[in-house]
Structures are given as structure tokens and as C-alpha cells.
mmCIF file of C-alpha atoms in Angstrom:
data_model
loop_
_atom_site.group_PDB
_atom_site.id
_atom_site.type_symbol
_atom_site.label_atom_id
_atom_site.label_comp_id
_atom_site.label_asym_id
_atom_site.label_seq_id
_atom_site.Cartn_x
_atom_site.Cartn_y
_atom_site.Cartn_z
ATOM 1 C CA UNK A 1 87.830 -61.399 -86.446
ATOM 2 C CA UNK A 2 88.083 -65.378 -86.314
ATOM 3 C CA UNK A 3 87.588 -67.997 -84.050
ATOM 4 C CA UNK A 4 89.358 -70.827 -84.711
ATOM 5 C CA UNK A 5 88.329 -74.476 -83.215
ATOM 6 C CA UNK A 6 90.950 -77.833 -83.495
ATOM 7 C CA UNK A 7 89.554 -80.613 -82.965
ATOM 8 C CA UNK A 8 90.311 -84.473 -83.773
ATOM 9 C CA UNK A 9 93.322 -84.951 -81.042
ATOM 10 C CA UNK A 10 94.171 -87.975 -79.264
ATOM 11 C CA UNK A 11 96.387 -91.003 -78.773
ATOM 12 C CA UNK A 12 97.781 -93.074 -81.173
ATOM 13 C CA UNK A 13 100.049 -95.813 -81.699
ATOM 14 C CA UNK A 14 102.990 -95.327 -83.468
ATOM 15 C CA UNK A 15 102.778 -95.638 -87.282
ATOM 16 C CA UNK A 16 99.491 -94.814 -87.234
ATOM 17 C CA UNK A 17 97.391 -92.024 -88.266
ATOM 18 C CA UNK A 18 94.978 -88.979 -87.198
ATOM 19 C CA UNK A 19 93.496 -86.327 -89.122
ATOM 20 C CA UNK A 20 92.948 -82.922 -87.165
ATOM 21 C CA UNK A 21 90.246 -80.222 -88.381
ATOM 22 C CA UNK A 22 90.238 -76.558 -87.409
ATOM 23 C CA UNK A 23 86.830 -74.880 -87.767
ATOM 24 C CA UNK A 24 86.683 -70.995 -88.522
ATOM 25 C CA UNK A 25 83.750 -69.081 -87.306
ATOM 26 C CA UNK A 26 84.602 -65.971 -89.200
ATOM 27 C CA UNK A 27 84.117 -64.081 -92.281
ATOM 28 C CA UNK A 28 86.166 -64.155 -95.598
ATOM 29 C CA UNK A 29 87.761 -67.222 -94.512
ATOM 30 C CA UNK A 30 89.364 -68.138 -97.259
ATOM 31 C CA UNK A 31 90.908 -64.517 -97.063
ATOM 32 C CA UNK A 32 93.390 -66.196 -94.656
ATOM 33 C CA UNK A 33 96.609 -68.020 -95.216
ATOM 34 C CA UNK A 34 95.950 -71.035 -92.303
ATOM 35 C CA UNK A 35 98.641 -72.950 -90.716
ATOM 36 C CA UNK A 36 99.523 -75.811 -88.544
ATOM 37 C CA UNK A 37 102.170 -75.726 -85.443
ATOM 38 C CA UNK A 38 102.723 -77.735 -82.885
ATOM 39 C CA UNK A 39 104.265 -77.094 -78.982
ATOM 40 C CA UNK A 40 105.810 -79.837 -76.549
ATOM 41 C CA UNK A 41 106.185 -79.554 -73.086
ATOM 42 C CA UNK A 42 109.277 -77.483 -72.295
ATOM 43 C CA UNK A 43 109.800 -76.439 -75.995
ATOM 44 C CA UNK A 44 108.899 -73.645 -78.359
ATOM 45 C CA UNK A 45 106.035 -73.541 -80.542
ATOM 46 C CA UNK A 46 107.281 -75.296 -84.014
ATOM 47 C CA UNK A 47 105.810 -74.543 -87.371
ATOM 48 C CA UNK A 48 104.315 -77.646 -88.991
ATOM 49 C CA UNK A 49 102.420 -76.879 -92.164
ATOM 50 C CA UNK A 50 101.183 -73.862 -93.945
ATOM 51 C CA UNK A 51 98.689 -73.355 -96.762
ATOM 52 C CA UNK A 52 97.621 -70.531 -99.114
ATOM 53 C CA UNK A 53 94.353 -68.862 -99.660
ATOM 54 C CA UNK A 54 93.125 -70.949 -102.124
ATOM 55 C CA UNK A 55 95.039 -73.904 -101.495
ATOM 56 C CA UNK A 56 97.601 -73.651 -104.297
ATOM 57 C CA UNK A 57 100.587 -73.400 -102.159
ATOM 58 C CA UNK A 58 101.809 -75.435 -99.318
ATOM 59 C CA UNK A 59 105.147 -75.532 -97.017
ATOM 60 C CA UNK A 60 105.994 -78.461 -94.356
ATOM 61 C CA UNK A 61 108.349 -78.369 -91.762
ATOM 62 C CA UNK A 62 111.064 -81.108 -92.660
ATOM 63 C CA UNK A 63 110.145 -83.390 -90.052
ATOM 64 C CA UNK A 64 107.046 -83.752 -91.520
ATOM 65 C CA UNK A 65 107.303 -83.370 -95.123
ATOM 66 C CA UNK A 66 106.115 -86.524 -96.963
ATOM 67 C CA UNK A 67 103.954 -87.367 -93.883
ATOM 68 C CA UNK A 68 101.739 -85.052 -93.029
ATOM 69 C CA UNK A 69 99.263 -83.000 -95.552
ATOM 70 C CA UNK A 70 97.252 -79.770 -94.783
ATOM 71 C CA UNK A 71 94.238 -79.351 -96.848
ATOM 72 C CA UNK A 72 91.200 -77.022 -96.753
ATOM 73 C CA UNK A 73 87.760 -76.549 -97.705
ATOM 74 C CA UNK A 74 87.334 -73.056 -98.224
ATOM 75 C CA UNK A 75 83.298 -73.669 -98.412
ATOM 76 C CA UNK A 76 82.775 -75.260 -94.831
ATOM 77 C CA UNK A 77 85.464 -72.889 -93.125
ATOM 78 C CA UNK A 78 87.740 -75.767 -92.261
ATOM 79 C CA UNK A 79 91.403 -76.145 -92.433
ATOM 80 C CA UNK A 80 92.941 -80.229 -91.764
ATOM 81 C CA UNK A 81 95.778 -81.778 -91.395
ATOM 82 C CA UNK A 82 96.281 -85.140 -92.152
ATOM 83 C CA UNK A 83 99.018 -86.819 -90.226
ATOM 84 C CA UNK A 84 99.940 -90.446 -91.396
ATOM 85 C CA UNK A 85 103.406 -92.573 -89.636
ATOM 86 C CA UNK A 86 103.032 -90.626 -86.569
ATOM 87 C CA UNK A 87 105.903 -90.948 -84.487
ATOM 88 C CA UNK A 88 106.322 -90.244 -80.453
ATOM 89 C CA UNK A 89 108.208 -87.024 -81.353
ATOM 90 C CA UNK A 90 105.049 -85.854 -82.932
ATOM 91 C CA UNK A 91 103.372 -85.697 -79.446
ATOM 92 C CA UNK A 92 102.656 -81.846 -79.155
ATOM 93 C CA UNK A 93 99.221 -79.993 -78.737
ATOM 94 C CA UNK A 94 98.533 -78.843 -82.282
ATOM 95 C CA UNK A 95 97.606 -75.047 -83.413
ATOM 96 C CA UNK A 96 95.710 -73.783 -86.233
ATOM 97 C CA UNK A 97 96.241 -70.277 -86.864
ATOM 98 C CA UNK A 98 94.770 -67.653 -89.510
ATOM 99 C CA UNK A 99 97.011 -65.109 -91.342
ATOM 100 C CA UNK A 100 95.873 -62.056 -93.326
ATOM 101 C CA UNK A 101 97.082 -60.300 -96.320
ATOM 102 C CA UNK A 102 98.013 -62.394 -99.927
ATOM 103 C CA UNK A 103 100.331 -65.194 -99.875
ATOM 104 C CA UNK A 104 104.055 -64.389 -98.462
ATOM 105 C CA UNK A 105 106.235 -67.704 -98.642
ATOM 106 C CA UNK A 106 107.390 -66.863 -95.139
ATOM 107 C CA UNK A 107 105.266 -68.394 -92.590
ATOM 108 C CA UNK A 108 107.423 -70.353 -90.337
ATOM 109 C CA UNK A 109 106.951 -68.427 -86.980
ATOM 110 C CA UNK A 110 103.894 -67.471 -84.912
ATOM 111 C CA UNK A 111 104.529 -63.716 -85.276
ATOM 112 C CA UNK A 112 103.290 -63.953 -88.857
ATOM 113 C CA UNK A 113 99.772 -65.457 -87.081
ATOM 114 C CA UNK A 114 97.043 -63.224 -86.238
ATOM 115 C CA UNK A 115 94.301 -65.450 -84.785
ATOM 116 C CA UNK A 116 94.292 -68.414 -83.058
ATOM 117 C CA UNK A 117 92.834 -71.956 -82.182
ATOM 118 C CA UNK A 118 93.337 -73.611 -78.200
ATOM 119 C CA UNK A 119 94.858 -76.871 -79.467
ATOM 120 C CA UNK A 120 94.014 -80.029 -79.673
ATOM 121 C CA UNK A 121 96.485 -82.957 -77.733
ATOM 122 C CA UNK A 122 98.274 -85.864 -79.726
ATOM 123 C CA UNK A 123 99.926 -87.936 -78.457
ATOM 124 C CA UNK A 124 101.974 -91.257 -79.841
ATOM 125 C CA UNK A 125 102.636 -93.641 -78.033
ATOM 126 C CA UNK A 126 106.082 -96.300 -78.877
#
């Protein structure tokens, strides 16, 4: 029972940066474990960031790690993710999505996912 909203897409030069936001309309949000993933044309969706109920614990993807951070503010329903050095291979419409249940450590494919956003578009341009 959440609705989940990206927004803050667009282009961008390379080495630049973008910060998306993902707004829950939902209750208990921070009873959700919310991630970040990321699908380019012709390829399958790609985990990008993940982050724990409280915040404690986060996992990157290792093309991103040292790059990109996902945050969240548990008190305005919001999950971000700021991406700094963007490169053209991050061009990819960007998905938040909501788990349930207590912290895991596995959260590197959509099946884990039960709710989510319609993407927002970034691209990077050379």
C-alpha cells in the first residue's frame, strides 16, 4: 500500500551531478527497506543502491560505489539519491522501489521489491 513518485530526472553533462527524490504516499514508510535501480534501453533492470529502514545500512552497485549516495528522510516520506561524476553509461530511467519486512542484506534484484515508482529519465551526455 505505497505509491511511490521519482522525480528530479534530466540531462546532464558528463561529470556533473543530479540528485533524484522518490516521494511515498503511504503509511509506515519508514517500515520499508527503499532502493534505487536503473534500466537502459535493451537491457535488464540493474540494482543501483539500497537502504535500510532507518538508514543505518546501505549497499551500492560497484559501478556506482563512491559516486552515488542514497539517503532518506523518514519524516517527509522521501527516499534520494544523490548522483555526483555522472557518466554516459549512467543514462537509464531510474526506479525507486519499497520493500517490506526487517533488513535482509540481499536486495540486488527486483523480485525482492514490492511497490514501485514510474521512473524518472537521466541522461548524460559525453
Amino acid at each position: 500500500q505505497v505509491k511511490l513518485v521519482e522525480s528530479g530526472g534530466g540531462l546532464v553533462q558528463a561529470g556533473g551531478s543530479l540528485r533524484l527524490s522518490c516521494a511515498a504516499d503511504g503509511r509506515a514508510f519508514s517500515d520499508y527497506v527503499m532502493g534505487w535501480f536503473r534500466q537502459a534501453p535493451g537491457k535488464e533492470r540493474e540494482f543501483v543502491a539500497v537502504i535500510s529502514r532507518r538508514g543505518l545500512y546501505t549497499n551500492y552497485a560497484d559501478s556506482v560505489k563512491g559516486r552515488f549516495t542514497i539517503s532518506r528522510g523518514n519524516s517527509k516520506n522521501t527516499v534520494y539519491l544523490q548522483m555526483n561524476t555522472l557518466k554516459p553509461a549512467d543514462t537509464a530511467d531510474y526506479l525507486c522501489a519499497a520493500a517490506g519486512g526487517p533488513w535482509s542484506g540481499t536486495y540486488f534484484t527486483s523480485q525482492r521489491f514490492d511497490y514501485w515508482g514510474q521512473g524518472t529519465q537521466v541522461t548524460v551526455s559525453s
